[in-house]
Short mmCIF file of C-alpha atoms and ligand atoms in Angstrom, two decimals:
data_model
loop_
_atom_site.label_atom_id
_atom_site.label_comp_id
_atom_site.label_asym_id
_atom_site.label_seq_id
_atom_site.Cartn_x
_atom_site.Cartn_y
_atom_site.Cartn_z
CA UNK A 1 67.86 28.97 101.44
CA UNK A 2 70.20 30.34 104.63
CA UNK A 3 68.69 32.20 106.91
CA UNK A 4 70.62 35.51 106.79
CA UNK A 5 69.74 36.56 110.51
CA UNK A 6 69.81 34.35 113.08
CA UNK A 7 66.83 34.17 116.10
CA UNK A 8 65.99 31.75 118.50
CA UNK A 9 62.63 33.16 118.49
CA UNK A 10 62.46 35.11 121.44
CA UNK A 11 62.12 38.68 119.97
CA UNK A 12 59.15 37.34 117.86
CA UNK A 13 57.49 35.85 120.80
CA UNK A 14 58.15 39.00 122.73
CA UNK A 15 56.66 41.27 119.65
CA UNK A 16 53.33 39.09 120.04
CA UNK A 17 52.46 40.51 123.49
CA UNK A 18 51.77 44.15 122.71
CA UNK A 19 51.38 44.96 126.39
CA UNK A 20 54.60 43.19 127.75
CA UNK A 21 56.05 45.07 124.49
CA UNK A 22 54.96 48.18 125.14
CA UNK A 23 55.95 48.27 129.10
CA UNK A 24 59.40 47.11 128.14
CA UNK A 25 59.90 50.10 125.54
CA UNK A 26 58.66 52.78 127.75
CA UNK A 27 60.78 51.82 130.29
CA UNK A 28 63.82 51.24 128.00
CA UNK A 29 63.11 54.92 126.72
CA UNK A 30 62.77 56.67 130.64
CA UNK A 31 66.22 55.44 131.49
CA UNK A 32 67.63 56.52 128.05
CA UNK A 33 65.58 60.38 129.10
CA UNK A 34 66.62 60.16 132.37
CA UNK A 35 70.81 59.35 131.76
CA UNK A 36 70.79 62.29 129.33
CA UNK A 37 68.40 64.65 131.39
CA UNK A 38 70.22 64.57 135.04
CA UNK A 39 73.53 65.63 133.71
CA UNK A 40 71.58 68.77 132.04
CA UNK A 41 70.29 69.75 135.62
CA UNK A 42 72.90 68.65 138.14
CA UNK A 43 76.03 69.68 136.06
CA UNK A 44 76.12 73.56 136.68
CA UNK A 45 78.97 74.11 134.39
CA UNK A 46 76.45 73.12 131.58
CA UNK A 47 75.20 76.94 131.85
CA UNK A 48 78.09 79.42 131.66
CA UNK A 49 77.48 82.18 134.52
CA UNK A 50 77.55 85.35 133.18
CA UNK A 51 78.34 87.80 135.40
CA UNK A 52 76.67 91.16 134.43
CA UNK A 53 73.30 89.02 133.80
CA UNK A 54 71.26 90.60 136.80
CA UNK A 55 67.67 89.70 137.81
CA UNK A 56 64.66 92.23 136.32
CA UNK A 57 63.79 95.18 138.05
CA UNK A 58 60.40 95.47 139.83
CA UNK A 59 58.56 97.59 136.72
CA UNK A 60 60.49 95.59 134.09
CA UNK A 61 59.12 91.96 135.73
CA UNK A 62 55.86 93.81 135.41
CA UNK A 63 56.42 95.28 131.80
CA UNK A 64 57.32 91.46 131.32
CA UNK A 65 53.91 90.26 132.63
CA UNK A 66 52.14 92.85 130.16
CA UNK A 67 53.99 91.65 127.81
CA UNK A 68 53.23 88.06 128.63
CA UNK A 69 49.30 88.79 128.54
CA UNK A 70 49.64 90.63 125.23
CA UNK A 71 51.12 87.76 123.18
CA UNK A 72 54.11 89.99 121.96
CA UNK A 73 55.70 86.77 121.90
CA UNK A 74 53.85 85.13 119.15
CA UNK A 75 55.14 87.36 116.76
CA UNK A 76 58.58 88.08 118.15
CA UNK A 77 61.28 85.74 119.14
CA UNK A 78 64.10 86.81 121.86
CA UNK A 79 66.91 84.35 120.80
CA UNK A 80 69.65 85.47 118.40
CA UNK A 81 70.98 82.42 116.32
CA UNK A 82 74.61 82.17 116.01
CA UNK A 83 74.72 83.10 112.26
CA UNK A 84 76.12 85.76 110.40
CA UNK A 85 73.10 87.23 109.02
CA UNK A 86 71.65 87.85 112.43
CA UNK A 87 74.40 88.55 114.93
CA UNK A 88 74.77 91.53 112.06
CA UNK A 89 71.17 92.98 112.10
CA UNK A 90 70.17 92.38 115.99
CA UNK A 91 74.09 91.86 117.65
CA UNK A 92 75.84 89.24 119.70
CA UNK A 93 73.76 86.20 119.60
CA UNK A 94 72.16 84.74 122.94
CA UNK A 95 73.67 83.08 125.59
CA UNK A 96 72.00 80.44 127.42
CA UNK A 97 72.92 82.25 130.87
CA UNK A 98 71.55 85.15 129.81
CA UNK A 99 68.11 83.74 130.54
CA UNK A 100 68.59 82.24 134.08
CA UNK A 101 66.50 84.38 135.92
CA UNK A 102 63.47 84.07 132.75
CA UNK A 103 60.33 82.45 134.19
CA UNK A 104 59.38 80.80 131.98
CA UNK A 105 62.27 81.80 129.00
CA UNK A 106 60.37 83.85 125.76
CA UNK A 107 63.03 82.50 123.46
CA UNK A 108 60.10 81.66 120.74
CA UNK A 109 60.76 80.88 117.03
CA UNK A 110 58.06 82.73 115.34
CA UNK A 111 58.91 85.79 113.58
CA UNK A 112 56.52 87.80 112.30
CA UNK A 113 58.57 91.10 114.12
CA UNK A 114 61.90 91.18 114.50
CA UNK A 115 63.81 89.45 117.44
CA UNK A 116 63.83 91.98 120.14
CA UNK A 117 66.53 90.22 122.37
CA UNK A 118 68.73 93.09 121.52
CA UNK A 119 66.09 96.10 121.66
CA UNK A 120 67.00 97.58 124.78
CA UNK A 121 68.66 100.97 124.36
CA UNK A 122 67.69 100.93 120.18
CA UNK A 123 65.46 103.56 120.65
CA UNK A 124 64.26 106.63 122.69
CA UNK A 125 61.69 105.49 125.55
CA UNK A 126 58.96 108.23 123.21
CA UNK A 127 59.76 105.69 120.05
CA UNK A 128 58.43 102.60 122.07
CA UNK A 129 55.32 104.85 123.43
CA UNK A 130 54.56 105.93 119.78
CA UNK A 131 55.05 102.42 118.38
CA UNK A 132 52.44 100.93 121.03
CA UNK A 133 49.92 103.32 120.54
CA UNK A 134 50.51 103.30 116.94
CA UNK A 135 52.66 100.82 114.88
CA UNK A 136 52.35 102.85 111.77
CA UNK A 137 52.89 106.37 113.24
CA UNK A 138 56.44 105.02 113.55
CA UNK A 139 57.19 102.53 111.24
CA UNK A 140 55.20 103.01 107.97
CA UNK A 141 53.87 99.65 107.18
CA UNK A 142 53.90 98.32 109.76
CA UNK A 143 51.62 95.28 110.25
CA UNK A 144 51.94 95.48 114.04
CA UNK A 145 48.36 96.09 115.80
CA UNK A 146 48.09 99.02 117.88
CA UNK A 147 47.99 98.28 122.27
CA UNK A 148 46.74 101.93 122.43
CA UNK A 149 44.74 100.92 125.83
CA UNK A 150 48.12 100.43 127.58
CA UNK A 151 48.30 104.09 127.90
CA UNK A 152 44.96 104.20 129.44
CA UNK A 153 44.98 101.06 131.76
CA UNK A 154 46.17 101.70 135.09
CA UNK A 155 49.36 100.18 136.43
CA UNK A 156 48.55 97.20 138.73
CA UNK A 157 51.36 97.45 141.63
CA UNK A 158 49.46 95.59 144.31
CA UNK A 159 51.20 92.31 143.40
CA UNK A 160 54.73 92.99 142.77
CA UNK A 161 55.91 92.44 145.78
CA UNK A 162 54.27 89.11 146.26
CA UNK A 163 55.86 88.42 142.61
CA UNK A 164 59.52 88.63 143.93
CA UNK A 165 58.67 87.02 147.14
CA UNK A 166 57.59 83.90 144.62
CA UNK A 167 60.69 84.23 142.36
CA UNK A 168 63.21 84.56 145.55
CA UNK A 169 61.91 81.26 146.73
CA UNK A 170 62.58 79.96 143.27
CA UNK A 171 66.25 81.17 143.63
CA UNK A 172 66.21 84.50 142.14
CA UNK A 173 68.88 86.41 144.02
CA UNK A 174 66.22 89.23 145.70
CA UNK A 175 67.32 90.47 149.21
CA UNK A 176 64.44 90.63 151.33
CA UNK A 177 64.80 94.17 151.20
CA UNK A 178 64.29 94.32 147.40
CA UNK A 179 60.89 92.70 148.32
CA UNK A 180 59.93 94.80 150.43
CA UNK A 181 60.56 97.71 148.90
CA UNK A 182 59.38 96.57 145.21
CA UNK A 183 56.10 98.49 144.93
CA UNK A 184 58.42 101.65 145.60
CA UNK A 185 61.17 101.33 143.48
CA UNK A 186 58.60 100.30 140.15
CA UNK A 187 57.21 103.68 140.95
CA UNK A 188 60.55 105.66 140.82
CA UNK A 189 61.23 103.94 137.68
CA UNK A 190 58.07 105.12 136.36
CA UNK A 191 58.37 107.99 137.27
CA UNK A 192 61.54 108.81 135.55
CA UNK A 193 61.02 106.79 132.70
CA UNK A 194 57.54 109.14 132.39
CA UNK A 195 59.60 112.10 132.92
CA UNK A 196 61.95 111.40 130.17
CA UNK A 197 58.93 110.52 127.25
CA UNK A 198 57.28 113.96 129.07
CA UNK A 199 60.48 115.86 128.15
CA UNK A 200 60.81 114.20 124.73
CA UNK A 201 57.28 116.17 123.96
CA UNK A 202 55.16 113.15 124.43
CA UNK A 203 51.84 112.72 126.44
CA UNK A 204 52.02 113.57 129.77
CA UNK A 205 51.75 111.85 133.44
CA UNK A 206 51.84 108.17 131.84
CA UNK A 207 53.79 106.96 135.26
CA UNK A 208 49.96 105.40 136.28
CA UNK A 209 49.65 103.42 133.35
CA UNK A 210 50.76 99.93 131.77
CA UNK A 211 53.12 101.59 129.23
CA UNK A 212 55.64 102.69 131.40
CA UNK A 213 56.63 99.06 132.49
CA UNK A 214 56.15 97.39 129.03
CA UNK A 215 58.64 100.61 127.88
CA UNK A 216 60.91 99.61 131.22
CA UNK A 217 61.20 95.97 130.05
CA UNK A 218 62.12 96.87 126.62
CA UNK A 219 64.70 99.21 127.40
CA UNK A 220 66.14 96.59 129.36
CA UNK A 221 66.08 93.59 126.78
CA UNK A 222 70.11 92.60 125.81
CA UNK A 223 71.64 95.53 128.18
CA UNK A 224 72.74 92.63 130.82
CA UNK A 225 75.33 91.57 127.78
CA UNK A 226 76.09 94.77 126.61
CA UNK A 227 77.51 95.66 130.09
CA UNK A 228 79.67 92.31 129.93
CA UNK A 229 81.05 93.34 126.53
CA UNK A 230 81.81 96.71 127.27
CA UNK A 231 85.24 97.78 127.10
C1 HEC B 301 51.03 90.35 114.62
C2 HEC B 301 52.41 90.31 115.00
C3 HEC B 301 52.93 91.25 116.08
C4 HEC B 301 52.54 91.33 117.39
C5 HEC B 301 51.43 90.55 118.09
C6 HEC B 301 53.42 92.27 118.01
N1 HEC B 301 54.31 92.76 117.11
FE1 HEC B 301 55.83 94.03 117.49
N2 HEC B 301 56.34 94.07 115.52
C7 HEC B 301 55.70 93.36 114.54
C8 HEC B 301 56.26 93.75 113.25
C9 HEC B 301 55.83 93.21 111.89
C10 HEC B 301 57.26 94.71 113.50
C11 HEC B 301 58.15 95.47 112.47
C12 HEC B 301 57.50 96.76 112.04
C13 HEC B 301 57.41 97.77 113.16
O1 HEC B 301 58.44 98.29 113.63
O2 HEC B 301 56.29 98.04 113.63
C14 HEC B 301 57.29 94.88 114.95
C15 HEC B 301 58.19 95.71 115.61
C16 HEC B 301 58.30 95.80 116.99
C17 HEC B 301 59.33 96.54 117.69
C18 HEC B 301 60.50 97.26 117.04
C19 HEC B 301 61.64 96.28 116.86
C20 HEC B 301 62.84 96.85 116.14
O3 HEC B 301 63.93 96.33 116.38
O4 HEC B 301 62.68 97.77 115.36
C21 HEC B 301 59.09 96.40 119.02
C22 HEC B 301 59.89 96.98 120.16
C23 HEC B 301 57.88 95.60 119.16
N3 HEC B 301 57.44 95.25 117.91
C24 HEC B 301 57.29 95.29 120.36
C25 HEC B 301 56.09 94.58 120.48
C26 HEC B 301 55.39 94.39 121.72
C27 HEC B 301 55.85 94.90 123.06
C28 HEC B 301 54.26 93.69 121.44
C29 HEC B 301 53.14 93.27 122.39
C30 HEC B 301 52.52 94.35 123.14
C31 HEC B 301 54.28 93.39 120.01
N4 HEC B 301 55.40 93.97 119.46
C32 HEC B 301 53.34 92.63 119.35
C33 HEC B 301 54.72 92.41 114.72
C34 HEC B 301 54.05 92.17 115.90
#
């Protein structure tokens, strides 16, 4: 019978030394990695700029921490898919540059919550205090657990400035005198985020505790491309 491929033998023989083999496919596989990788990193165009996308505030990089430490992110994603369904129950759907500054990025794809890439501005700062101390007392149903303690725990300030220092030398855009005067600004922002649940008839003199930047961070979730699609 004709052989239907022809081989001079030299693939088999290489297939019998598993080592050889094994360094010539991992190799093979790098360069393949590497020519698709270093376009992704070198070619800037590859991430649109978008203007209005501004670094987080002091309190909200804290809120963001909290956040981090509480696993919000297991059950809630912060990516908008480009499909119908979504772009019409959480908005515009998310932009690659609108994460540039996001160390690391909380994209996720577990959804147990809703995606609250668009939250910011959705509700009354009182609604997110509420909600944390209480899923149910706001949402009936909810199977959210309660993160009551935030408004007990104090708010840790001491290493915010440090924090931007870090990120600046990553290539956030932070003047030095945003550094310097981080601990500061979080606790103006506190403060008037505080004074605003206060006047809503909520509890009172929360601008000490953990809620206040976990509210701050929330508030500020999507408002970067809201500003850009403003008329
Ligand atoms: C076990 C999963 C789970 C965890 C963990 C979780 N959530 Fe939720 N979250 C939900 C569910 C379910 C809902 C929808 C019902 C509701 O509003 O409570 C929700 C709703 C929300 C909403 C309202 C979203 C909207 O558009 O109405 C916000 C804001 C929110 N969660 C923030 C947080 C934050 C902040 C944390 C961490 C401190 C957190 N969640 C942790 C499940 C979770």
């Amino acid at each position: 019978m004709k052989k239907i491929i022809q081989t001079d033998g030299r693939h088999r023989k290489l297939e019998g030394w598993p080592l050889v083999f094994t360094l010539i496919t991992t190799a093979s596989i790098l360069v393949g990695g590497l020519v698709e990788f270093i376009p992704l990193v070198l070619v800037k165009s590859n991430v649109p700029v978008i203007s209005t996308v501004t670094p987080f505030s002091p309190l909200e990089l804290t809120g963001r921490d909290i956040y981090i430490r509480e696993g919000c992110n297991n059950c809630h994603s912060q990516m908008v898919r480009p499909f119908r369904d979504e772009i019409e129950r959480y908005g515009e759907y998310s932009k690659p540059g609108e994460t540039i500054y996001e160390r690391p990025f909380l994209w996720g794809s577990k959804r147990t919550g809703p995606d609250l890439a668009r939250v910011g501005g959705k509700y009354p700062d009182l609604w997110h205090v509420r909600h944390m101390q209480d899923p149910r007392s706001t949402s009936p149903n909810s199977l959210m657990p309660p993160y009551a303690w935030l408004l007990e725990h104090e708010l840790d300030l001491s290493k915010v400035s440090t924090k931007l220092a870090r990120l600046q030398l990553l290539g956030t855009p932070y003047s030095d005198a945003d550094v310097t005067a981080a601990e500061q600004s979080a606790r103006a922002q506190a403060a008037a985020i505080a004074e605003r649940v206060a006047a809503d008839g909520g509890p009172q003199g929360i601008e000490n505790k953990e809620i206040v930047a976990l509210v701050a961070y929330l508030q500020r979730l999507g408002r970067d491309l809201k500003a850009a699609s403003a008329p």
